[in-house]
XYZ file of C-alpha atoms in Angstrom:
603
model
C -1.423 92.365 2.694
C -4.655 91.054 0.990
C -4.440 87.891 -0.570
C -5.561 88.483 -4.593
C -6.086 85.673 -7.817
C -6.386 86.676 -10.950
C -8.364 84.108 -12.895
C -9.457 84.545 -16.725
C -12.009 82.599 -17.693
C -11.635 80.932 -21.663
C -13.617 78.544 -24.124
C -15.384 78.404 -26.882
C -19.031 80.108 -27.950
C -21.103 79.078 -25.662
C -19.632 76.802 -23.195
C -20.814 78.540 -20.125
C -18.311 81.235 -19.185
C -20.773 83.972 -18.760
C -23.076 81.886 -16.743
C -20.420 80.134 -14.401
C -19.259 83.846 -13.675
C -23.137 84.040 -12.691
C -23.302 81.291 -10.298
C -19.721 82.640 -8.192
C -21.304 86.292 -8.276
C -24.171 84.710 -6.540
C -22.467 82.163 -4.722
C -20.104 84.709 -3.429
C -23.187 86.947 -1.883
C -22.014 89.617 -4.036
C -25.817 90.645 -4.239
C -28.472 91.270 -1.200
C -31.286 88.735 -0.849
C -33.976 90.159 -2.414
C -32.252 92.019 -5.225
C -32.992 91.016 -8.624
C -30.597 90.006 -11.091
C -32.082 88.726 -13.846
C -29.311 86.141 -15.618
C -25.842 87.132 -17.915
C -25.223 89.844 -15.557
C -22.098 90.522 -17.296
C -23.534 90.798 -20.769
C -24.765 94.230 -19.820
C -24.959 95.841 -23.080
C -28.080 95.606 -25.735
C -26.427 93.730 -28.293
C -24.661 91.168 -25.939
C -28.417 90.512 -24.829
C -29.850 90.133 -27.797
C -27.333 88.015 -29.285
C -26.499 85.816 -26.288
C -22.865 86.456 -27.024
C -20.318 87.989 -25.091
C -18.560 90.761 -27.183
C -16.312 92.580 -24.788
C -14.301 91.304 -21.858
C -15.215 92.653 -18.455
C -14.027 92.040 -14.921
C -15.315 91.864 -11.366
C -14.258 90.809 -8.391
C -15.531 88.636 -5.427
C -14.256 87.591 -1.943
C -13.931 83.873 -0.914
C -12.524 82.587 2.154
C -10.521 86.204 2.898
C -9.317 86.054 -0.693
C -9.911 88.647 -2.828
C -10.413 86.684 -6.586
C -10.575 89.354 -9.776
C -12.702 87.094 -12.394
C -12.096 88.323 -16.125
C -14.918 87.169 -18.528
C -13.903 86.520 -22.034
C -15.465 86.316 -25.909
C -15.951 83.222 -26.855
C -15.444 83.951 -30.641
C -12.314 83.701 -32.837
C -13.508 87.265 -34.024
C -12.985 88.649 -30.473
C -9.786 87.441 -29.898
C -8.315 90.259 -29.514
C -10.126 90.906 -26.350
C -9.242 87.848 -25.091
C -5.356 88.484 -26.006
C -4.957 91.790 -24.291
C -6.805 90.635 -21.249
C -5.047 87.541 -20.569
C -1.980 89.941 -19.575
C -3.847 90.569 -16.347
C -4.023 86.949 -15.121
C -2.046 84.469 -13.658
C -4.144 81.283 -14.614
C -7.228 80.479 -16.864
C -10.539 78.610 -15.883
C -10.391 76.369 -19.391
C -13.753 75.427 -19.780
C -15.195 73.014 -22.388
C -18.473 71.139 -23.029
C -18.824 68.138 -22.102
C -20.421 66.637 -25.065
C -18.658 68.997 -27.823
C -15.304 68.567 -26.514
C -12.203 70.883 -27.349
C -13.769 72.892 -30.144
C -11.011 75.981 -32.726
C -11.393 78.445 -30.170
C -10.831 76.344 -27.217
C -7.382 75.712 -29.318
C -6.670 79.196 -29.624
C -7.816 80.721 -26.963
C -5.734 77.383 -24.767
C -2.455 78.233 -27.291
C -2.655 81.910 -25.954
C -3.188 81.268 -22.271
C -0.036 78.459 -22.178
C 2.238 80.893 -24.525
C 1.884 83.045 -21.603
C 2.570 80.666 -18.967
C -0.672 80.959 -17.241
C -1.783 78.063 -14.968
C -4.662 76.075 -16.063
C -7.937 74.503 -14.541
C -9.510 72.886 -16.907
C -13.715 72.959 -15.957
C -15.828 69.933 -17.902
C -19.116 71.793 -18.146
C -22.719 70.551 -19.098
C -22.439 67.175 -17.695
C -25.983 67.244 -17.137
C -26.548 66.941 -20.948
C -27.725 63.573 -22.896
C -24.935 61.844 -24.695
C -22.216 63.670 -22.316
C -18.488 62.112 -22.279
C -16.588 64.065 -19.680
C -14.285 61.227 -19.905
C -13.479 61.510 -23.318
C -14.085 64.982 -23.299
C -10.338 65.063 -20.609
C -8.361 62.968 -22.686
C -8.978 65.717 -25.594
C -8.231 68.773 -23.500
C -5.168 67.014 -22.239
C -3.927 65.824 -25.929
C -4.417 69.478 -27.083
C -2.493 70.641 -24.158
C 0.523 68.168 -25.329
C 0.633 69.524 -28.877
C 0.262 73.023 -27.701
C 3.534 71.960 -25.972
C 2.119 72.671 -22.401
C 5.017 72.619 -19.510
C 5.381 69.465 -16.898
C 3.421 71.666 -14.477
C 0.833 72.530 -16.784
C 0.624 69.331 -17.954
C -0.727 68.430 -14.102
C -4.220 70.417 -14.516
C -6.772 69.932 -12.273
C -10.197 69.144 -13.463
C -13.473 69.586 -12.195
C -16.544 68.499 -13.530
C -20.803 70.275 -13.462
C -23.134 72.244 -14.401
C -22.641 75.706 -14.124
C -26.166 76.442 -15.216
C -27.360 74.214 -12.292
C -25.239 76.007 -10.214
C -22.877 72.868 -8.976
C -19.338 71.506 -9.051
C -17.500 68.494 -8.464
C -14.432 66.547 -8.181
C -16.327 63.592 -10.102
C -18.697 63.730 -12.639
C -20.907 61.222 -11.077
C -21.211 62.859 -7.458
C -23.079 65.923 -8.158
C -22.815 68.484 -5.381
C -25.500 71.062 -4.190
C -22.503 74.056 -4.997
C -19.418 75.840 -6.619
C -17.452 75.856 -3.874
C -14.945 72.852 -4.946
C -14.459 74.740 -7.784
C -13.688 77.734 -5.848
C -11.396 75.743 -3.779
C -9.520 74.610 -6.499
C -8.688 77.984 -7.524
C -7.446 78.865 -4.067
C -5.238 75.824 -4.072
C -3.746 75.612 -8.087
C -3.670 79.315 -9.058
C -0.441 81.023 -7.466
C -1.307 84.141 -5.776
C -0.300 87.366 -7.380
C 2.988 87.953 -7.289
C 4.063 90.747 -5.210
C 7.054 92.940 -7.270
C 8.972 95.600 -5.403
C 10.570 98.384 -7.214
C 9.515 101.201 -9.285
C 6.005 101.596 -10.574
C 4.987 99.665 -13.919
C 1.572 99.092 -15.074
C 0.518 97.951 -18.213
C -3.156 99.468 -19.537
C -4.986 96.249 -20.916
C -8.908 98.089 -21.348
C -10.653 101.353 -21.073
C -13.536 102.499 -19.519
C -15.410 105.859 -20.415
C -17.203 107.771 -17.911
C -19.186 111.208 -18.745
C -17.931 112.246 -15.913
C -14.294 112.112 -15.529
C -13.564 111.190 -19.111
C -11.828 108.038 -20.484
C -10.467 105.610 -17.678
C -7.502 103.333 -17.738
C -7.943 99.516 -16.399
C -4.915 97.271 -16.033
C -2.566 95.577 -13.585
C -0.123 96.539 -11.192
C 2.681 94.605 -12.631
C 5.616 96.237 -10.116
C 5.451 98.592 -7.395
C 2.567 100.797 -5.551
C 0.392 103.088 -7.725
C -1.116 106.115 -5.496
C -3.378 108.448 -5.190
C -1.820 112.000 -6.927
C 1.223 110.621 -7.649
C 3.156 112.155 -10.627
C 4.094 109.014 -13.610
C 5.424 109.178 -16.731
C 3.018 107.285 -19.734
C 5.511 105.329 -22.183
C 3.276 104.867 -24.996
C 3.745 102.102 -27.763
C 6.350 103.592 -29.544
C 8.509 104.800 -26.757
C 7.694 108.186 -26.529
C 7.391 109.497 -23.067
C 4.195 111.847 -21.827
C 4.404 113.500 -17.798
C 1.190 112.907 -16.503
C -0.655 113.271 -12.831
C -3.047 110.120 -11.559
C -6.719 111.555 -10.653
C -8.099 108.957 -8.865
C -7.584 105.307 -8.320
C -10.399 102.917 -7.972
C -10.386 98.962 -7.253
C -13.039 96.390 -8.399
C -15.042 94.854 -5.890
C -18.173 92.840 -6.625
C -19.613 94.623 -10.077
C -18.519 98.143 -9.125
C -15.631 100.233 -8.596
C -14.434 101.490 -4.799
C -11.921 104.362 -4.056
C -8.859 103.403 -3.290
C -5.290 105.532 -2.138
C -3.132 103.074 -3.004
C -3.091 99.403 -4.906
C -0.224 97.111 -4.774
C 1.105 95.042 -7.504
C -0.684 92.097 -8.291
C -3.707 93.620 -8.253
C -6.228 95.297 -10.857
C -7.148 99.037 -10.746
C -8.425 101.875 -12.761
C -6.671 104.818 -13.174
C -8.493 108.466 -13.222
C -6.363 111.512 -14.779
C -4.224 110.208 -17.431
C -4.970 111.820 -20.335
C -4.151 110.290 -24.390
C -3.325 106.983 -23.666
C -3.756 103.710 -25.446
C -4.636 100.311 -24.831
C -0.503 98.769 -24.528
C 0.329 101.650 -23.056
C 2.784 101.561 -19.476
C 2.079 104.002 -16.762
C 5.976 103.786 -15.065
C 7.473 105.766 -12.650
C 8.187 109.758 -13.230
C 11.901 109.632 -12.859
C 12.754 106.328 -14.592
C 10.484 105.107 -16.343
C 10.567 101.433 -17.999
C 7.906 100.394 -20.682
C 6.693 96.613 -20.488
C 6.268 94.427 -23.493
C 3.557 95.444 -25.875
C 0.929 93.546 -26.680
C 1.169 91.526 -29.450
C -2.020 90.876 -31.619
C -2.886 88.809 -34.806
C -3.318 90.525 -37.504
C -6.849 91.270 -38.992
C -7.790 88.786 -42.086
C -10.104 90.738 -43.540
C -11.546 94.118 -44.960
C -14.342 96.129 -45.840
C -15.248 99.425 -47.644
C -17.162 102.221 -45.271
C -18.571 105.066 -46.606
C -20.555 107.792 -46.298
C -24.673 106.932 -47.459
C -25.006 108.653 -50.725
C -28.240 107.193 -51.521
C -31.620 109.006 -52.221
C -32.846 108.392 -48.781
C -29.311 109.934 -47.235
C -30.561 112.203 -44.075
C -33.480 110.732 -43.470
C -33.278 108.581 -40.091
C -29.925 108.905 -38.597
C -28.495 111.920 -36.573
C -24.390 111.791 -38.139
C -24.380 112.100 -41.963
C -21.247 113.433 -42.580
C -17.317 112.032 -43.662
C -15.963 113.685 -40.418
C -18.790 112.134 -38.121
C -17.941 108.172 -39.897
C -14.072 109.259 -39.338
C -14.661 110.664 -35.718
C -16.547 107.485 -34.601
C -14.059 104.631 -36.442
C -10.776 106.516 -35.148
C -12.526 105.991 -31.481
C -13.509 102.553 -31.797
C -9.442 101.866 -32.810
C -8.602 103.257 -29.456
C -10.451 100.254 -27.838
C -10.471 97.619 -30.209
C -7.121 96.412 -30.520
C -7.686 93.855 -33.754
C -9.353 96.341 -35.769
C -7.685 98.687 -38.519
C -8.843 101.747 -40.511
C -7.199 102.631 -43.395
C -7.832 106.124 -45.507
C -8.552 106.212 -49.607
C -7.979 107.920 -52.362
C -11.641 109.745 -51.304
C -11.969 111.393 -48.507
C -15.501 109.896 -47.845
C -14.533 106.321 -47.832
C -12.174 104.142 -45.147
C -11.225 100.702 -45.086
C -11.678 98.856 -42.274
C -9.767 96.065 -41.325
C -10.831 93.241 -38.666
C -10.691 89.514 -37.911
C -13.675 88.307 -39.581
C -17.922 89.446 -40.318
C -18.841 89.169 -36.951
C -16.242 91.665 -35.860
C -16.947 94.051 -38.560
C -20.971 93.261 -38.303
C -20.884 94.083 -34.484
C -18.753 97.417 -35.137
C -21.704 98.406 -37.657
C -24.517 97.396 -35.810
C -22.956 99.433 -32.948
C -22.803 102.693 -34.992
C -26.311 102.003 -36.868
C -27.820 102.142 -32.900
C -26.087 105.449 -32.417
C -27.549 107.353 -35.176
C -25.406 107.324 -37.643
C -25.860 106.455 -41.633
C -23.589 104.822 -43.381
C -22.870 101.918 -46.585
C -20.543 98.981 -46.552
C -18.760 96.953 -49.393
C -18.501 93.830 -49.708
C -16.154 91.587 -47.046
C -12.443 90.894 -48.675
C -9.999 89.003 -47.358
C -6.480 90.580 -47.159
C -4.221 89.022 -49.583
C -0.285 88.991 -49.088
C 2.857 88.071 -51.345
C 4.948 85.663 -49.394
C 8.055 84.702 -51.049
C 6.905 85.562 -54.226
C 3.811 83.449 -53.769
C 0.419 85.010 -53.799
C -1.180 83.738 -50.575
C -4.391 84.268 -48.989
C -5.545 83.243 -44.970
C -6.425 79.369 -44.849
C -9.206 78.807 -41.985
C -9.866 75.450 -40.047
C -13.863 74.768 -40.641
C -15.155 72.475 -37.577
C -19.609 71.288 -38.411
C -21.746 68.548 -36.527
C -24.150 67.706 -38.789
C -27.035 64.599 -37.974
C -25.235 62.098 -40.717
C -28.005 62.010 -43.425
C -26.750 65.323 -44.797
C -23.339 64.962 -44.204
C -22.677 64.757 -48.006
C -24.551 68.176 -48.552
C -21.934 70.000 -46.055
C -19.023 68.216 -47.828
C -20.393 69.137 -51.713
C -20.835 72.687 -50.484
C -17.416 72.948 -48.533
C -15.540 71.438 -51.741
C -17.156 73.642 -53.853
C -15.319 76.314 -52.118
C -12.030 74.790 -52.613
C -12.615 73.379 -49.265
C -10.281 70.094 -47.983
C -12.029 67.572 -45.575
C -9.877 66.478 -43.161
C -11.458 64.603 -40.641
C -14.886 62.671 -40.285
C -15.933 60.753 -37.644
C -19.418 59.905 -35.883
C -19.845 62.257 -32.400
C -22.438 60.654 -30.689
C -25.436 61.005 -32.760
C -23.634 63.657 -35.291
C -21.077 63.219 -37.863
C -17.788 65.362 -37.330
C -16.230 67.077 -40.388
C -13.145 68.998 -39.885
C -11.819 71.351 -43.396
C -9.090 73.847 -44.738
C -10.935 75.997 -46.315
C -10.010 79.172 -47.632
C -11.389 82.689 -45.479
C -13.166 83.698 -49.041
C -14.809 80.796 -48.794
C -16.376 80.838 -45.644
C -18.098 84.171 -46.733
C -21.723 83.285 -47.785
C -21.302 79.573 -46.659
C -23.063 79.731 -43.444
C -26.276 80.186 -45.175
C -26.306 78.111 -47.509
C -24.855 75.003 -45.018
C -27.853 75.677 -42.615
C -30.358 75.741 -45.433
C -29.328 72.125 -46.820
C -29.025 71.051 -43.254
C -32.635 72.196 -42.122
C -30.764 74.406 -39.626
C -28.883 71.383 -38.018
C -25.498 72.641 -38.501
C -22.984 73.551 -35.948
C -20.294 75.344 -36.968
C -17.039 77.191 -36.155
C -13.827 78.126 -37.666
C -10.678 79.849 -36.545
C -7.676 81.088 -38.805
C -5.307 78.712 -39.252
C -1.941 80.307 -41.521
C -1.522 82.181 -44.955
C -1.388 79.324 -47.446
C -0.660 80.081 -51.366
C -3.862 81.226 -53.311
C -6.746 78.442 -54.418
C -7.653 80.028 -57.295
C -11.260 81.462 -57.845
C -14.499 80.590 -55.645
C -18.142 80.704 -57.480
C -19.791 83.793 -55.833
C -23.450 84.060 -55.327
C -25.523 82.148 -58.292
C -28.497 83.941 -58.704
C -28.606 87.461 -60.178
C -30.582 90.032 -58.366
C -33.872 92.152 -59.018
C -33.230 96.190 -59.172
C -35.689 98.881 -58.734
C -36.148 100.870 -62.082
C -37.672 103.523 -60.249
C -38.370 105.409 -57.062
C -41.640 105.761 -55.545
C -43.838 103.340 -53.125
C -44.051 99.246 -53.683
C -47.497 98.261 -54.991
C -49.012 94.743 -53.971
C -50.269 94.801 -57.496
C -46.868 94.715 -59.105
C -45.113 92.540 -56.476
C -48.027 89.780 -57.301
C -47.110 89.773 -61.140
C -43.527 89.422 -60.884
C -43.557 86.586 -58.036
C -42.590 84.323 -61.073
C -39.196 86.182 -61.515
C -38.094 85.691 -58.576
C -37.963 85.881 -54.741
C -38.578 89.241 -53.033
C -36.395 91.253 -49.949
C -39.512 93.956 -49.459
C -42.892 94.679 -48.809
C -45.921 96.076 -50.196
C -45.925 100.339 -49.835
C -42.660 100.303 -48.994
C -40.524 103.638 -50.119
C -37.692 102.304 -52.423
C -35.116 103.817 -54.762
C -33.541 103.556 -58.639
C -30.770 101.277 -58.554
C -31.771 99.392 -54.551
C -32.117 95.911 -54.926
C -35.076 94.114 -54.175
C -35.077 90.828 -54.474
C -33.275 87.647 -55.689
C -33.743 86.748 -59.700
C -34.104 83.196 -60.626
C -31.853 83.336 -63.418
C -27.766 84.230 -62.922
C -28.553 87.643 -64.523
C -29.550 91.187 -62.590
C -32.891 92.060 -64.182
C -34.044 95.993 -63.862
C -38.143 95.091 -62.480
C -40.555 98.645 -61.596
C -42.330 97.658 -58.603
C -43.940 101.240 -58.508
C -46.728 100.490 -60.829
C -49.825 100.659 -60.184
C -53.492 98.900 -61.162
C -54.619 100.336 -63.971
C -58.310 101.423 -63.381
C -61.517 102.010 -65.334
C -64.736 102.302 -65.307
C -65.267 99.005 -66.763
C -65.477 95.670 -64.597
C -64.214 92.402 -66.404
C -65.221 89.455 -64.272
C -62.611 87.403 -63.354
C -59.889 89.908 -63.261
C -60.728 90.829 -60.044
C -58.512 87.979 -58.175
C -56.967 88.737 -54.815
C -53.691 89.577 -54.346
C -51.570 86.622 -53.175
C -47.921 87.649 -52.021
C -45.192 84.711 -50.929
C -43.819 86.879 -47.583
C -40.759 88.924 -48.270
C -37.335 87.241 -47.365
C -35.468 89.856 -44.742
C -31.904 89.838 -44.028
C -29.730 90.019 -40.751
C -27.105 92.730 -40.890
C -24.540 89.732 -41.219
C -26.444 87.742 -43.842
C -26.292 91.240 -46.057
C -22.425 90.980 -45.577
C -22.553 87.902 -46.879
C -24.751 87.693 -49.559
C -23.673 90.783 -51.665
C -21.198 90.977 -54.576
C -18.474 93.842 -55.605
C -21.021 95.985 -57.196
C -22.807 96.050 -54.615
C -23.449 98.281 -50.823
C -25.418 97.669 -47.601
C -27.082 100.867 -46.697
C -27.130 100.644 -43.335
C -29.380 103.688 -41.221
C -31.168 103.339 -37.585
C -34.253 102.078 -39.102
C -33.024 100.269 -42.069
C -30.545 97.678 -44.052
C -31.284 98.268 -47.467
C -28.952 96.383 -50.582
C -27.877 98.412 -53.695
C -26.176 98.883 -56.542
C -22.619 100.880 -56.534
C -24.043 102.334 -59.594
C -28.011 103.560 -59.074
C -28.526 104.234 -63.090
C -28.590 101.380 -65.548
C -26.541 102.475 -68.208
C -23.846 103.569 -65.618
C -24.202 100.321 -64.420
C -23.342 98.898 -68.125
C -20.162 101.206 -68.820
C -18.820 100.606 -65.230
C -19.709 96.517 -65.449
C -15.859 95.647 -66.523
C -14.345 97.399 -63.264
C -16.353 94.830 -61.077
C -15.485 91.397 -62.962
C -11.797 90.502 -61.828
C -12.802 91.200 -58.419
């Protein structure tokens, strides 16, 4: 019988998990000499790339020293932690890795809480050591207090550590005695993580991802947790409520290296995916056909907040994406439930508009972005945090805000946090950066990440991570400024943009198309004001000199998808299409606009 780990690897946004999984890949030999790899091999899809972030867990699989070791890459934000919960089900210890000059940062917490609730052995892996103003030292002494009030075990308690630089491709026992490899790293995993238990007994696996091939149709991925799965073998699938579906396994693949190989038969302990099985569901357990038995389902945290999608209704409706319709926005959010576990749709009152639920923008700003690249055409609401009545108490989600600021604007962060009925904590100096730790409430984070990097001169580092439903602050000051909206429809003119630069800042271009009612631009008082942009020089015959000035246009101010989630209010969408993010009003005409202004004000 083949020896098999299963080792997920955990920590916070970028720490190095993705690139460590790099260096074993290569370190391993998974690839031939001259093939070329490029770097983030795992983040294979565009917006993991472009982003630099990992969105979706993946594994592979290498061989070291006659030991087959399945490596499961993780998200490293709160927002993804679903993926990270329903993976961790697979493994039987965690690679904890941390920074060595940032320390144990909220998702190293939650992410670590997860992994011990479970059991899961841990090696804890001090990264970046190469970087100035490192303190691996330190950096131990945190992971190990976090691990005693998570109320770690004895044995987990006894972690090994090892200390490098996955980016420089090494690994060490000590800090100070760099090495020229990863292999003591890869040694330690042979020696602390307990091989995978081998369970006799009927079949039960547990299906922890999916995979989607145009070929043979969705594919189930998960882990033999008792008995032998083969080829053709008759099972029964008990989904999550208990109900019981007779179904016939296809094929069975294992993972080796970054593919898939054809396999007859896999024991327990290891990972497979499962060909055949039709209308199954991430939790679901494949058992045996006689007597089945369902395994625990998998718990997840419950989504914090919510947004509005609809169908686009605007002028410009049709005009760059492929799927227009209610049915094709249904279609495509009822699919993306199937595989993301933290996310929720909910239908209206209209049959053109859902609400989403998910764990925070990033989530719900990925999910979009997603959709926008497939063709389709849709608007969003504004972000709202879920609100529940706990003991008679009105109560809304509290979250723990972590930023490193450089200490002359320290006060700046603070002013801004408090504003947002925001609690400092903690502050202490971090090497050369001052360490503020808040409760702040989730509504409160929404919109603050802007306007922190903007006092900071894009200094700021922050994260947060939900920390419990506390009763309700009371209200938060939205956005200050009022916005600019298009009277009219027609083509931008650099004549008209140049004599309203004094009202305000603008979102668009000259001769661009825009439409009654889309916003475009930022006013400088706290009021909307209704602006034509559409009009045009007036010409005659007659030259007056000194009218004749040139044009001169500040450039326009463009939004990321997220930054558009964040900066609008209640009355307001983001049209989102293939080729564009516009901003708009609910309510295109004016004087709809004034009768429907009351709906919008206890929001």
């Amino acid at each position: 019988m083949q020896k098999i780990r299963n080792i997920a690897i955990i920590a916070h946004v970028d720490h190095g998990k993705t690139t460590l999984v790099d260096k074993i890949l290569h370190s391993c030999s998974i690839f031939r000499d001259n093939e070329q790899t490029g770097e983030l091999i795992l983040d294979n899809n565009d917006l993991e790339r472009e982003r630099g972030i990992t969105i979706v867990s993946k594994n592979v699989s290498v061989m070291y020293k006659d030991v087959k070791i399945n490596i499961i890459d993780t998200p490293g934000h709160a927002d993804f932690g679903g993926e990270v919960e329903r993976v961790l089900k697979m493994a039987d210890g965690v690679l904890l890795l941390c920074d060595a000059f940032e320390g144990a940062m909220p998702q190293t917490r939650f992410v670590t809480q997860k992994a011990l609730a479970l059991g899961l052995k841990p090696i804890v892996v001090v990264n970046k050591v190469d970087k100035e103003n490192c303190r691996p030292e330190e950096v131990y002494e945190q992971i190990f207090e976090l691990f005693f009030n998570l109320e770690a075990t004895e044995e987990q308690l006894d972690f090994p550590v090892i200390y490098g630089s996955s980016k420089q491709g090494w690994m060490s026992t000590d800090w100070k005695v760099p090495t020229d490899n990863i292999f003591p790293l890869m040694d330690a995993i042979l020696e602390n993580i307990p091989p995978a238990p081998i369970s006799e007994g009927t079949l039960q696996m547990q299906i922890t991802s999916l995979d989607y091939s145009s070929f043979v149709g969705r594919i189930a991925i998960g882990r033999v947790a008792r008995g032998t799965i083969k080829e053709n073998m008759a099972v029964s699938l008990v989904k999550r409520d208990g109900t019981i579906q007779k179904s016939r396994i296809k094929e069975l693949y294992t993972f080796e290296g970054l593919g898939k190989v054809k396999a007859t038969e896999v024991s327990s302990g290891d990972i497979c995916a499962v060909v055949g099985i039709e209308g199954f569901d991430i939790g679901d357990t494949i058992a045996d056909f006689d007597k089945p038995e369902q395994l625990a389902v998998i718990k997840i945290d419950e989504p914090t907040m919510n947004m509005l999608f609809t169908i686009n209704t605007s002028p410009f409706f049709g005009k760059e994406g492929k799927f227009v319709t209610s049915r094709h926005l249904r279609d495509r959010l009822y699919k993306e439930m199937e595989k993301n576990l933290a996310l929720k749709v909910v239908e209206t009152e209209s049959p053109d508009s859902y609400l989403v639920y998910g764990r925070g923008i990033l989530h719900l700003s990925v999910l979009i972005e997603t959709m926008r690249r497939e063709g389709y055409e849709l608007q969003v609401g504004q972000p709202q945090v879920i609100v529940k009545e706990i003991d008679g108490v009105k109560c809304e989600p509290i979250e723990t805000l972590i930023v490193d600021v450089p200490g002359e604007v320290a006060g700046k962060v603070i002013e801004l946090v408090t504003q947002r009925k925001g609690d400092l904590l903690v502050m202490e100096p971090k090497g050369d950066l001052q360490h503020l730790e808040f409760d702040i409430p989730a509504r409160g984070i929404i919109g603050l990440r802007n306007n922190v990097l903007t006092a900071t001169g894009g200094e700021a580092i922050m994260a947060h991570r939900f920390k419990a439903y506390e009763p309700w602050k009371g209200s938060i000051p939205g956005r200050l400024n009022g916005v600019l909206v298009s009277m009219d429809t027609g083509k931008t003119t650099a004549f008209a943009i140049d004599k309203l630069q004094d009202r305000g800042r603008f979102h668009i271009d000259p001769g661009v198309d825009v439409y009654e009612g889309q916003v475009l631009g930022e006013h400088i008082r706290d009021n909307d004001l209704v602006i034509n942009l559409t009009k045009g020089k007036q010409l005659t015959n007659m030259r007056a000199s000194g009218s004749d000035t040139n044009v001169r246009i500040a450039p326009a101010i463009k939004f990321s998808l997220e930054e558009s989630m964040e900066y609008i209010q209640a009355d307001e969408y983001i049209e989102v299409t293939p080729q564009s993010i516009r901003l708009r009003k609910i309510f295109l005409n004016e004087n709809e606009r004034r009768i429907n202004a009351k709906k919008f004000v206890n929001q």
